[in-house]
PDB file of C-alpha atoms in Angstrom:
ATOM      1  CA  UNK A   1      -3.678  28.497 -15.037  1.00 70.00           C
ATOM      2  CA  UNK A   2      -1.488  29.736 -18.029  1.00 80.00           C
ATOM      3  CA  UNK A   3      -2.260  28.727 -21.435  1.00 82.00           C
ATOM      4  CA  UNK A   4       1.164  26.253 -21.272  1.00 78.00           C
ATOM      5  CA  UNK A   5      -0.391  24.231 -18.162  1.00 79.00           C
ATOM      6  CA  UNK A   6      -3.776  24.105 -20.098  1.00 78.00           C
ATOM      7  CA  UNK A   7      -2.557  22.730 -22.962  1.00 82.00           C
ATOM      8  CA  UNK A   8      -0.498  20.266 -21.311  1.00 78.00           C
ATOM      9  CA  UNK A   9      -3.673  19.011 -19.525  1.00 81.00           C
ATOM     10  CA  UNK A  10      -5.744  18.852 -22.314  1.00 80.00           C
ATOM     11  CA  UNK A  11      -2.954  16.415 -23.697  1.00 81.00           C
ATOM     12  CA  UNK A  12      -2.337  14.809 -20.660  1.00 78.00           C
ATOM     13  CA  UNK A  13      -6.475  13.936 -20.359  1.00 80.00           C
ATOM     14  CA  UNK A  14      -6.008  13.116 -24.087  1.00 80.00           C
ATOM     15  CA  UNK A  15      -3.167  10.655 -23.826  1.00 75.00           C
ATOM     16  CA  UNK A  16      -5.061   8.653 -21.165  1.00 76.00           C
ATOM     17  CA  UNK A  17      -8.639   8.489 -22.430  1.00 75.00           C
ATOM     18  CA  UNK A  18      -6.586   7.171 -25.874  1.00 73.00           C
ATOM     19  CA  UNK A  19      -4.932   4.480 -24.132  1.00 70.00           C
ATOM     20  CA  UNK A  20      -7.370   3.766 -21.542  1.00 71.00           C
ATOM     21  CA  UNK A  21      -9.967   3.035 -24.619  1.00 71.00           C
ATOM     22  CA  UNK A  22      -7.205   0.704 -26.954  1.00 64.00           C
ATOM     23  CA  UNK A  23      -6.911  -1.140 -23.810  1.00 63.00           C
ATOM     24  CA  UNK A  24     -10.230  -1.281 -23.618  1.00 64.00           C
ATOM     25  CA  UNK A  25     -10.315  -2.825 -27.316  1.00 60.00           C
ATOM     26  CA  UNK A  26      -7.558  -5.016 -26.482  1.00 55.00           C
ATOM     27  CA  UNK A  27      -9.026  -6.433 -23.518  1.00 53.00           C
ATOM     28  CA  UNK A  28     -12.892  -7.117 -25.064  1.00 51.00           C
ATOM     29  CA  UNK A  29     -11.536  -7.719 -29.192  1.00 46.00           C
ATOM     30  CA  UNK A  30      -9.173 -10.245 -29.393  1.00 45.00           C
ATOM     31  CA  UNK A  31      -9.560 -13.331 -27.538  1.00 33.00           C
ATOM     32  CA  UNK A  32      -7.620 -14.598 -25.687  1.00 42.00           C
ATOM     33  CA  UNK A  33      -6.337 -10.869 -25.321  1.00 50.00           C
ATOM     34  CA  UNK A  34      -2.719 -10.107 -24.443  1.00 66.00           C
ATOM     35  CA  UNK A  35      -3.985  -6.535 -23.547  1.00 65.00           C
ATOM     36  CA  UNK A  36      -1.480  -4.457 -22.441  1.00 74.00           C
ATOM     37  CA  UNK A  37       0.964  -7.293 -23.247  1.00 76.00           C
ATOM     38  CA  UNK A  38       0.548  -6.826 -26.716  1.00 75.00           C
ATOM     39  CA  UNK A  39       3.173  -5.636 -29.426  1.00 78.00           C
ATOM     40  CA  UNK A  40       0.544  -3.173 -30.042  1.00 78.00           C
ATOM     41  CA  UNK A  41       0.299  -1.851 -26.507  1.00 78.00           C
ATOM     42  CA  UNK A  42       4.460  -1.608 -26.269  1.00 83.00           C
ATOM     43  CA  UNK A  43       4.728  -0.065 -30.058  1.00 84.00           C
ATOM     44  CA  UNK A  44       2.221   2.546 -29.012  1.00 84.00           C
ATOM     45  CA  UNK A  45       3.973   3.842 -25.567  1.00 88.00           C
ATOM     46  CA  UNK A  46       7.784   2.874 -27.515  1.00 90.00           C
ATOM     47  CA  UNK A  47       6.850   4.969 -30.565  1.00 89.00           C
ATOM     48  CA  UNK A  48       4.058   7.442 -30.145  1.00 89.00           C
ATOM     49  CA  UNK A  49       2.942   8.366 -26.564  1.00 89.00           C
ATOM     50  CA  UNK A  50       6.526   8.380 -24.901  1.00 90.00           C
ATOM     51  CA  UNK A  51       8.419  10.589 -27.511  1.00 90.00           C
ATOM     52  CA  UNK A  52       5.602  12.941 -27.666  1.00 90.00           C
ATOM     53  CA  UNK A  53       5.647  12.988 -23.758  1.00 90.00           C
ATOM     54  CA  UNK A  54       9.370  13.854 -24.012  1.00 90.00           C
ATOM     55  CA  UNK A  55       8.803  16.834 -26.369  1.00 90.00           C
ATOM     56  CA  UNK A  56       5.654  18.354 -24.331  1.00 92.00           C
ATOM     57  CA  UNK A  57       7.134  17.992 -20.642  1.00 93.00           C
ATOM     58  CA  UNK A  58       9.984  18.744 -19.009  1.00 94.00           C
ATOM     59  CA  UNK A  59      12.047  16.329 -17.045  1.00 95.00           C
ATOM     60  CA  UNK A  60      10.171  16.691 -13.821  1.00 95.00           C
ATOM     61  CA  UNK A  61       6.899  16.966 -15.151  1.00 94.00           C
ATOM     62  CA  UNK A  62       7.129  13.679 -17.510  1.00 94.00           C
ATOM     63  CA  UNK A  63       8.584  11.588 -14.472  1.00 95.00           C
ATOM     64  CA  UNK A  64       5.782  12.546 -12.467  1.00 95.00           C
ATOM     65  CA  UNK A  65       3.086  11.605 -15.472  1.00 93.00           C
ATOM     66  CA  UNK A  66       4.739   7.906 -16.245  1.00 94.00           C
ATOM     67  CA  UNK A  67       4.560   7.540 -11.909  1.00 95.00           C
ATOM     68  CA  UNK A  68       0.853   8.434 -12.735  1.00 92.00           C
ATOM     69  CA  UNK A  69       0.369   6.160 -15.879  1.00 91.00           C
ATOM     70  CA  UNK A  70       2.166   3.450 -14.076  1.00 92.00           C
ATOM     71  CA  UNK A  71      -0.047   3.916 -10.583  1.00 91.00           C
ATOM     72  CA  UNK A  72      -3.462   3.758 -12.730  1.00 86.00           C
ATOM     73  CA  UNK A  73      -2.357   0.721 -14.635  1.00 83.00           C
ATOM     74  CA  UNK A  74      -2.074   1.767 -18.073  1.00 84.00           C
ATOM     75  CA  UNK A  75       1.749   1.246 -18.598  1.00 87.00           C
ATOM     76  CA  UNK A  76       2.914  -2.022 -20.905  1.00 86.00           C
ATOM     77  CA  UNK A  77       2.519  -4.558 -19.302  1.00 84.00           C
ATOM     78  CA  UNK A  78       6.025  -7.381 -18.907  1.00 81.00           C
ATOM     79  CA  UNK A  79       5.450 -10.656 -21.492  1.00 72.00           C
ATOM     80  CA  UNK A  80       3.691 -13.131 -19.317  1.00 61.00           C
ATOM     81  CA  UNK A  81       6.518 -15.627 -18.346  1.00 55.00           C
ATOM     82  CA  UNK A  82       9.102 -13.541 -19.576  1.00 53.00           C
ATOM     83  CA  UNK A  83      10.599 -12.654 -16.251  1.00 48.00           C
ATOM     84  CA  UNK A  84      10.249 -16.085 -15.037  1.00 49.00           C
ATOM     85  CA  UNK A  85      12.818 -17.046 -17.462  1.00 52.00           C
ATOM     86  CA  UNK A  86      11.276 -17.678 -20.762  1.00 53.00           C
ATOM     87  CA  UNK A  87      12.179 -15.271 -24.175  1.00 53.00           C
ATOM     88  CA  UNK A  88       9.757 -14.450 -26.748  1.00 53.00           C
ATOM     89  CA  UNK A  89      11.432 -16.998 -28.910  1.00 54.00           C
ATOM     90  CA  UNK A  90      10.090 -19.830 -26.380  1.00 54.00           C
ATOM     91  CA  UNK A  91      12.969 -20.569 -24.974  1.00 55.00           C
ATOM     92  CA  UNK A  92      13.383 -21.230 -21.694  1.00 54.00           C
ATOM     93  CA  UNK A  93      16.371 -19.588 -19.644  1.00 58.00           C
ATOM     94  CA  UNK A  94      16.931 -19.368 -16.446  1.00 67.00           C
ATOM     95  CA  UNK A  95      17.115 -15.882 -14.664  1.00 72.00           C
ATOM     96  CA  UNK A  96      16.648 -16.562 -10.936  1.00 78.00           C
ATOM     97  CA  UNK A  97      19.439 -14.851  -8.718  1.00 80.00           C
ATOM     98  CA  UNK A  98      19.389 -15.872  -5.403  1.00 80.00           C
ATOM     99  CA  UNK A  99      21.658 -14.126  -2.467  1.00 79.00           C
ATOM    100  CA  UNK A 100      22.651 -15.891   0.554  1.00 73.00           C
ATOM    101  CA  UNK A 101      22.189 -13.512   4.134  1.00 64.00           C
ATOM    102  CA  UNK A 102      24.630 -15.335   6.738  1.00 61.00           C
ATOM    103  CA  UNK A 103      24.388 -13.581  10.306  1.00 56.00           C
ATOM    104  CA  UNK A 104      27.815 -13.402  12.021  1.00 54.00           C
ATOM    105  CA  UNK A 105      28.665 -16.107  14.835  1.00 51.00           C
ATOM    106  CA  UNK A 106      29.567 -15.394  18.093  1.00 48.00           C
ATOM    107  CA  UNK A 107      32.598 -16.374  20.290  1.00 47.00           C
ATOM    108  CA  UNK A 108      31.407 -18.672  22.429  1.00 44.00           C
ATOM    109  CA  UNK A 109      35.114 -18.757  24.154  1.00 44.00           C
ATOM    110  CA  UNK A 110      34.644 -15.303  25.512  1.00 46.00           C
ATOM    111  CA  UNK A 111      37.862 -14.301  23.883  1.00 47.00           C
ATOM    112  CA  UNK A 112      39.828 -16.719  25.358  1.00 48.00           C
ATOM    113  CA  UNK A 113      38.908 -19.851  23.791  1.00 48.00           C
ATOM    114  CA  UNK A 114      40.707 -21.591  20.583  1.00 52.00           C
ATOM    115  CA  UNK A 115      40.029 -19.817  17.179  1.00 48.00           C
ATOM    116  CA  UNK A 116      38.525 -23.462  15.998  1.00 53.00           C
ATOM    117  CA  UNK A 117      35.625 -23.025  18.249  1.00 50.00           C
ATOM    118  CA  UNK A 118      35.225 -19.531  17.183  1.00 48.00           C
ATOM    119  CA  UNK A 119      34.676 -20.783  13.492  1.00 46.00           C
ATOM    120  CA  UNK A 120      32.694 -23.423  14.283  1.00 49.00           C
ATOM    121  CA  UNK A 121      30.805 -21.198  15.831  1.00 47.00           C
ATOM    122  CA  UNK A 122      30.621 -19.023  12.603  1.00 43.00           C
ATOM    123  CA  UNK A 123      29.531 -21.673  10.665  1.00 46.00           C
ATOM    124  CA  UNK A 124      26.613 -23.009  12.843  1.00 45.00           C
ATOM    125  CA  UNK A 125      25.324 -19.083  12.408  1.00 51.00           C
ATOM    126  CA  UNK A 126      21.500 -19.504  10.722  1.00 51.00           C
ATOM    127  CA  UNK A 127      21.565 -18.012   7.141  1.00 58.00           C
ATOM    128  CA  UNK A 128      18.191 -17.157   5.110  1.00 74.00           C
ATOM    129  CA  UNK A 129      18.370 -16.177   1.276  1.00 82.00           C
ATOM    130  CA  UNK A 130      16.603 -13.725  -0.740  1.00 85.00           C
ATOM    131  CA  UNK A 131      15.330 -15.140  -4.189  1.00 84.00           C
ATOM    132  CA  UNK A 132      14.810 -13.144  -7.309  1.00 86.00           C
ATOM    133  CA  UNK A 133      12.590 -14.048 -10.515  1.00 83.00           C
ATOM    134  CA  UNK A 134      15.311 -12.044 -12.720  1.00 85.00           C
ATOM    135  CA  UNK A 135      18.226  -9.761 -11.926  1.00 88.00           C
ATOM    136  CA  UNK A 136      16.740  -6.681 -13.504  1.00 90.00           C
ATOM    137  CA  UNK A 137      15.164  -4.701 -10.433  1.00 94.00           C
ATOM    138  CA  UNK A 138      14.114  -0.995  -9.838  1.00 96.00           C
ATOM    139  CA  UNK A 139      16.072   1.069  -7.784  1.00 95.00           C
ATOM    140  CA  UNK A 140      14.874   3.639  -5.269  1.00 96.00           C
ATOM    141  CA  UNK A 141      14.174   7.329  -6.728  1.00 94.00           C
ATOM    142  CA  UNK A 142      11.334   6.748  -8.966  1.00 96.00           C
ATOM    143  CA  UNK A 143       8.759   5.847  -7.005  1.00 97.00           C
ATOM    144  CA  UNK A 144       9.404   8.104  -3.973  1.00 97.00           C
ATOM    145  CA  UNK A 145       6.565   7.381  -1.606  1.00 97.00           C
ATOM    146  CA  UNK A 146       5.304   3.278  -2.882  1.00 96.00           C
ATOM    147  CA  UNK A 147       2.113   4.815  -4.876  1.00 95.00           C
ATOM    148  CA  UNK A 148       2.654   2.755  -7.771  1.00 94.00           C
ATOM    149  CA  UNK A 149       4.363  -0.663  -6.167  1.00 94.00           C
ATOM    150  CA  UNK A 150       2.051  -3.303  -8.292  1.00 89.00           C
ATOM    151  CA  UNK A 151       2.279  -1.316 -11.676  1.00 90.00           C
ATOM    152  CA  UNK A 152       6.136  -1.313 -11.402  1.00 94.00           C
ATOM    153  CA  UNK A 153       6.078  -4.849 -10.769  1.00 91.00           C
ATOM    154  CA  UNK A 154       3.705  -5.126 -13.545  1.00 87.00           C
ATOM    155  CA  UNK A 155       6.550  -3.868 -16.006  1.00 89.00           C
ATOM    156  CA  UNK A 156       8.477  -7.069 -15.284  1.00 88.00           C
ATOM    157  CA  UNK A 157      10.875  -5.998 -12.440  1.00 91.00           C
ATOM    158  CA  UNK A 158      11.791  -8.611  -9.995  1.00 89.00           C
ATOM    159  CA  UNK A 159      12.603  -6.061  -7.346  1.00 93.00           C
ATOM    160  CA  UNK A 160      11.359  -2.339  -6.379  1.00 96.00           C
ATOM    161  CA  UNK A 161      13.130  -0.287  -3.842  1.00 97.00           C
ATOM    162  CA  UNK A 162      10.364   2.820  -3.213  1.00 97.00           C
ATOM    163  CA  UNK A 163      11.719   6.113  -1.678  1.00 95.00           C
ATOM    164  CA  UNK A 164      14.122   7.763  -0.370  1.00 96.00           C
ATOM    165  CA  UNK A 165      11.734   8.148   2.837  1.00 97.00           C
ATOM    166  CA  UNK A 166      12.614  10.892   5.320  1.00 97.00           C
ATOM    167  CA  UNK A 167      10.845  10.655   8.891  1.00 97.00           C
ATOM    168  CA  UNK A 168       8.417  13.955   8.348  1.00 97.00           C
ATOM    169  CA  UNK A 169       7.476  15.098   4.910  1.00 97.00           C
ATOM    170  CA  UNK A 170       9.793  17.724   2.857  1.00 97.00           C
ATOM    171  CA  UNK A 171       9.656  18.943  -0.457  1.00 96.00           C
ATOM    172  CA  UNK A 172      13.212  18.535  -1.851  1.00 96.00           C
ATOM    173  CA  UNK A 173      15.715  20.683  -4.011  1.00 96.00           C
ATOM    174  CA  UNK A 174      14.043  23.799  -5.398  1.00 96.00           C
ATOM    175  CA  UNK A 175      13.103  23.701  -9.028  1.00 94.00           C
ATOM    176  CA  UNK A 176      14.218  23.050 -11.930  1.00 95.00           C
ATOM    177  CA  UNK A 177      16.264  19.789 -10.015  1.00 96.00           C
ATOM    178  CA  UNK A 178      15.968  17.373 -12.588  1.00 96.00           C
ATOM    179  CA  UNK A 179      17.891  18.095 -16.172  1.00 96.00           C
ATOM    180  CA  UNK A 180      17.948  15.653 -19.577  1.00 95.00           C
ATOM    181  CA  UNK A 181      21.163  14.291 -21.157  1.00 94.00           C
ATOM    182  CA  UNK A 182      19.279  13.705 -24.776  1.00 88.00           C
ATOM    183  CA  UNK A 183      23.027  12.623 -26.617  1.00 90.00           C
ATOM    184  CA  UNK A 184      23.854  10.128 -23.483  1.00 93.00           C
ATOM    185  CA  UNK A 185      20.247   9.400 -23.431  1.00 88.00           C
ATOM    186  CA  UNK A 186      20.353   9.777 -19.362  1.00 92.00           C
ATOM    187  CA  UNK A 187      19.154  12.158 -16.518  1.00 93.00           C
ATOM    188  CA  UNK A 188      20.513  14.300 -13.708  1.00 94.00           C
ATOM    189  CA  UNK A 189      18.466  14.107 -10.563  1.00 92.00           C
ATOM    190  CA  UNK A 190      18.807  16.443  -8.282  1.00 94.00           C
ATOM    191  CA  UNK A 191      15.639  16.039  -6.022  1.00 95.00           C
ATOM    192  CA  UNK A 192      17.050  16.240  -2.642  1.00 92.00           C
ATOM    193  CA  UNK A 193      14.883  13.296  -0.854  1.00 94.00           C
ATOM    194  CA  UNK A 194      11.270  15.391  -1.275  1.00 97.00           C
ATOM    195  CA  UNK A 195       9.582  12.411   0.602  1.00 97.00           C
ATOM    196  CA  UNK A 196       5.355  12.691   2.168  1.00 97.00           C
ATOM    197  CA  UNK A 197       7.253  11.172   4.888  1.00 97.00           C
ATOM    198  CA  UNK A 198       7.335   7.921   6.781  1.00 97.00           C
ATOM    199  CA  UNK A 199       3.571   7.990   8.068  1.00 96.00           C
ATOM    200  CA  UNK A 200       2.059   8.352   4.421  1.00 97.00           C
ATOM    201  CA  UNK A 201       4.064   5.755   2.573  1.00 97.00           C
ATOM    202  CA  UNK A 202       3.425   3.170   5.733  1.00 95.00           C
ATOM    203  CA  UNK A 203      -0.492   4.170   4.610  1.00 95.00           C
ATOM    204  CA  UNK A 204       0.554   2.867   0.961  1.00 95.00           C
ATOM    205  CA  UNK A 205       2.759   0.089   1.684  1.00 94.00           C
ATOM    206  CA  UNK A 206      -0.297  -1.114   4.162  1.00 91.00           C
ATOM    207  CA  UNK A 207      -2.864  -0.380   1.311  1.00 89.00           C
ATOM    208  CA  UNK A 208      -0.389  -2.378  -1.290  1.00 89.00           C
ATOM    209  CA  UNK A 209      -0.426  -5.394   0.777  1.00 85.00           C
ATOM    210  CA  UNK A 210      -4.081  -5.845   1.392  1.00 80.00           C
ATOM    211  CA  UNK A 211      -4.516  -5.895  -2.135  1.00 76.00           C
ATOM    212  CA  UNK A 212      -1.749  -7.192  -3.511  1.00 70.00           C
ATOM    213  CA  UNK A 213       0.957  -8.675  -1.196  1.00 59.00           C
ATOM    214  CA  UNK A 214      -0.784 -11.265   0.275  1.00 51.00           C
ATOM    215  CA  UNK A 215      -1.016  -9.666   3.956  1.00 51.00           C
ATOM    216  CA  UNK A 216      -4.703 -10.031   5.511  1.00 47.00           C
ATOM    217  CA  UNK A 217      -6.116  -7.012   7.496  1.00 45.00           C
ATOM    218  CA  UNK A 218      -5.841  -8.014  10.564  1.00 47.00           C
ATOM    219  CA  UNK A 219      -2.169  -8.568  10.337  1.00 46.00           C
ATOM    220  CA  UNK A 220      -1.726  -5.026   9.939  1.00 46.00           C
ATOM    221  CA  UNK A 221      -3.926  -3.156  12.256  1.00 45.00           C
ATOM    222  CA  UNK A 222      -4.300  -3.448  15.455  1.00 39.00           C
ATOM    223  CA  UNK A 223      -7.972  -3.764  16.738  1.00 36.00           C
ATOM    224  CA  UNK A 224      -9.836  -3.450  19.839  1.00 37.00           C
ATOM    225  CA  UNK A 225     -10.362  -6.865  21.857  1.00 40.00           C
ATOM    226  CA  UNK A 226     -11.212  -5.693  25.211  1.00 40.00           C
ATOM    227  CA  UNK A 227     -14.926  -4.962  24.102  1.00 39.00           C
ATOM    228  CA  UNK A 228     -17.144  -6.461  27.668  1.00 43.00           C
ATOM    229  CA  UNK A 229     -20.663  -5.957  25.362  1.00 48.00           C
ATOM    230  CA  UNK A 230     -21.909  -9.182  23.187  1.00 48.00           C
ATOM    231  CA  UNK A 231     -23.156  -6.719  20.819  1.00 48.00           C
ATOM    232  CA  UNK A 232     -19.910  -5.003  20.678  1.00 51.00           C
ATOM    233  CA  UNK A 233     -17.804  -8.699  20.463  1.00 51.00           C
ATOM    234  CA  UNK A 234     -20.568  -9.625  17.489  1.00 48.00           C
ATOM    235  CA  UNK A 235     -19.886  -6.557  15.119  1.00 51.00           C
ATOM    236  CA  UNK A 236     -16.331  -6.433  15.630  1.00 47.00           C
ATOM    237  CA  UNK A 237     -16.430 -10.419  14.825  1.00 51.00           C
ATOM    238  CA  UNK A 238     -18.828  -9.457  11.290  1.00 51.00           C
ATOM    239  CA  UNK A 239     -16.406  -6.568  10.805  1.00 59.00           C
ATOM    240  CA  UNK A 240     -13.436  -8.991  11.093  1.00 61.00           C
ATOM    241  CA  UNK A 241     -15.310 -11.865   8.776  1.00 64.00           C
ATOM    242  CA  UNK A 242     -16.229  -9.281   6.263  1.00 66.00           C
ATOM    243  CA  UNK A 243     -12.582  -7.437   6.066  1.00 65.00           C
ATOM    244  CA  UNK A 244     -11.169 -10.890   5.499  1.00 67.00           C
ATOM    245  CA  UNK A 245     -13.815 -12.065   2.945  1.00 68.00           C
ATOM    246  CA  UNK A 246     -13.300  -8.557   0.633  1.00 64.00           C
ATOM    247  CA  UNK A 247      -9.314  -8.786   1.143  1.00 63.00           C
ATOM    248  CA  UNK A 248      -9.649 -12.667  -0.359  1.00 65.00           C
ATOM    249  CA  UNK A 249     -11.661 -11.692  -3.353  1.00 65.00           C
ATOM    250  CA  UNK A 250      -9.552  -8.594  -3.825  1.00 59.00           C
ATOM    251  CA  UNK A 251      -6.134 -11.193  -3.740  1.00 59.00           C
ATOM    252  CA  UNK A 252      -7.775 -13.287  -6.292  1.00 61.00           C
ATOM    253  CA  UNK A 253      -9.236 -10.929  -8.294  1.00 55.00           C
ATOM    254  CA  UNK A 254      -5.866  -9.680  -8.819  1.00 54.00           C
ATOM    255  CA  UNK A 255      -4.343 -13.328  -9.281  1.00 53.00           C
ATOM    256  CA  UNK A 256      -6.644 -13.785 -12.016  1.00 51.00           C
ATOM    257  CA  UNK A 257      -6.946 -10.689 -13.682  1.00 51.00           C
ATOM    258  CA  UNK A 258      -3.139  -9.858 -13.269  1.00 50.00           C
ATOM    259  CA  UNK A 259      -1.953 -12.447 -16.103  1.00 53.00           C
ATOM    260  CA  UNK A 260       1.088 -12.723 -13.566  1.00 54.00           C
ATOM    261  CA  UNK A 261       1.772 -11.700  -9.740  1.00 55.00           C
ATOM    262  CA  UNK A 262       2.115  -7.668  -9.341  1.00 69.00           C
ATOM    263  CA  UNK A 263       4.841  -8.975  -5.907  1.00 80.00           C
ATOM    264  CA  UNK A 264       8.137  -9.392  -5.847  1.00 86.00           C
ATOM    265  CA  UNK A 265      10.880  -8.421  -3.244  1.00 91.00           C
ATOM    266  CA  UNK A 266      10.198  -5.118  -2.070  1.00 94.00           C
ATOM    267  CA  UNK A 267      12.691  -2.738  -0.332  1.00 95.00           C
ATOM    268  CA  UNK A 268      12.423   0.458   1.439  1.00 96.00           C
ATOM    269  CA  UNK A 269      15.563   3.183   1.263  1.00 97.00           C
ATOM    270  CA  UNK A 270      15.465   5.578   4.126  1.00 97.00           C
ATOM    271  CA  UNK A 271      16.695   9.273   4.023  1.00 96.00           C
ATOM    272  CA  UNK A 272      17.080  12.497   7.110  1.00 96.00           C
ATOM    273  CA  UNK A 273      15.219  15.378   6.904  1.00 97.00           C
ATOM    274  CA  UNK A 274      17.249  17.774   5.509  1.00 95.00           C
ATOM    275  CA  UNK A 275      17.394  19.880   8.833  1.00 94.00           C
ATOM    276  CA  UNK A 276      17.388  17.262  11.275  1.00 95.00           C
ATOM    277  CA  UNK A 277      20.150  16.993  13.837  1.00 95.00           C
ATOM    278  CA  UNK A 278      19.427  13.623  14.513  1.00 96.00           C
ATOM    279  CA  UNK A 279      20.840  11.838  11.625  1.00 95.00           C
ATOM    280  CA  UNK A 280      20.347   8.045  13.741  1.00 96.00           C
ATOM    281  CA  UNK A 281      17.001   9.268  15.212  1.00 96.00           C
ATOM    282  CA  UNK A 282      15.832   9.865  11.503  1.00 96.00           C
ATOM    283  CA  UNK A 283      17.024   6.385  10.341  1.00 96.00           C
ATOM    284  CA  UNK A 284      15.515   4.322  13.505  1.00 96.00           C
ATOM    285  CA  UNK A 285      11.768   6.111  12.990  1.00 95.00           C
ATOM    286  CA  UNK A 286      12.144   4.987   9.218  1.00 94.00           C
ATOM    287  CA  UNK A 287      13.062   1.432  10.433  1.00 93.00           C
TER     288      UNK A 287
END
């Protein structure tokens, strides 16, 4: 390890124990705390930790830190309410966006039928509809592989797209790939999809809703029900009744704890490998 990467260690352990221990204050000295809520919390990360982090790391190196501050939970947290439509000043306005899906109708006529049955048709088509808190939302590139879902939501987004995902895991664009605009205060990426690959990130997005999304075990893994053996039947049954009684503590732990709901609408962008020849095999194993 050079000197350069053990100073910027020692800073980076620094930087956290700091602002893991004024949350700490936050959380157990005022009451009722707005921990990292606070105008403290946001003045310290706004005026101190992230121009510091700016002048230490480079471009790749700092995105990958705030993924790491933001997957630990020590990012400011969003205003509670404040996405939900009410301002700091109290008042209360009203941010929902909601987007109408409409599935295309069929012609019933085969063709040869009158174009008024072929609308009505068209209109009778089921439609569902998408509803956001707030129109401000995360697009994908940040959080590459969904390790940090319920932090990002904790910011105050109303929507997070994770990835690109590709179908096996690549690293991306050789370094440097990722290049400040300090006047335009902006970013080139360059990354080139470096993905762990759609088996990983369906590890996280199962792991994320357990805890978080609402989603009980047992409606994400499959589990053996052909067992003959009481014994067998009764400790899969206690297995089952415990899984579900530490995923409902863990939801309203979270409820609780969480000052507001770390879900909102979640969407997945899909990528090829860079070498694959199979650009529509690629995209139907990431579906």
């Amino acid at each position: 390890m050079t000197i350069r990467q053990k100073i910027q260690t020692a800073i980076l352990r620094t930087t956290i124990y700091a602002t893991s221990t004024l949350a700490l204050l936050e959380y157990t000295t005022q009451i009722p705390s707005e921990g990292r809520s606070s105008r403290t919390y946001h003045k310290l990360f706004d005026q101190i930790i992230t121009p510091l982090g700016r002048r230490i790391f480079g471009p790749e190196e700092a995105h990958h830190l705030s993924l790491e501050v933001v997957r630990r939970g020590l990012a400011p947290r969003a205003k509670k309410g404040l996405d939900a439509g009410v301002d700091r000043t109290g008042h209360v306005v009203d941010m929902e966006v909601e987007i109408g899906l409409r599935r295309s109708g069929t012609n019933e006529s085969g063709g040869n039928g009158n174009s008024n049955k072929s609308i009505e048709s068209a209109k009778s088509t089921t439609s569902s509809k998408i509803i956001f808190r707030s129109p401000i939302g995360l697009a994908a590139g940040y959080d590459k592989n969904g390790i940090a879902i319920p932090g990002l939501f904790d910011l105050g987004f109303s929507f997070v797209e994770i990835g690109s995902v590709t179908p096996l895991p690549q690293p991306g664009n050789p370094k440097p790939r990722s290049f400040r605009l300090v006047e335009d205060k902006g970013v080139i990426n360059r990354f080139g999809f470096n993905s762990e690959g759609v088996e990983k990130v369906k590890e996280y997005l199962e792991e994320y809703r357990k805890e978080f999304g609402g989603a009980r075990p047992d409606s994400l893994e499959m589990t053996e029900s052909s067992a003959t053996d009481n014994d067998e039947d009764l400790a899969v049954g206690v297995s089952h009744s415990a899984n579900s009684v530490l995923w409902a503590l863990g939801w309203a732990w979270h409820r609780i704890m969480g000052k507001q709901p770390k879900t909102g609408v979640l969407g997945v962008n899909l990528g090829k490998n860079k070498l694959s020849n199979d650009e529509i095999g690629d995209y139907t194993t990431g579906i």
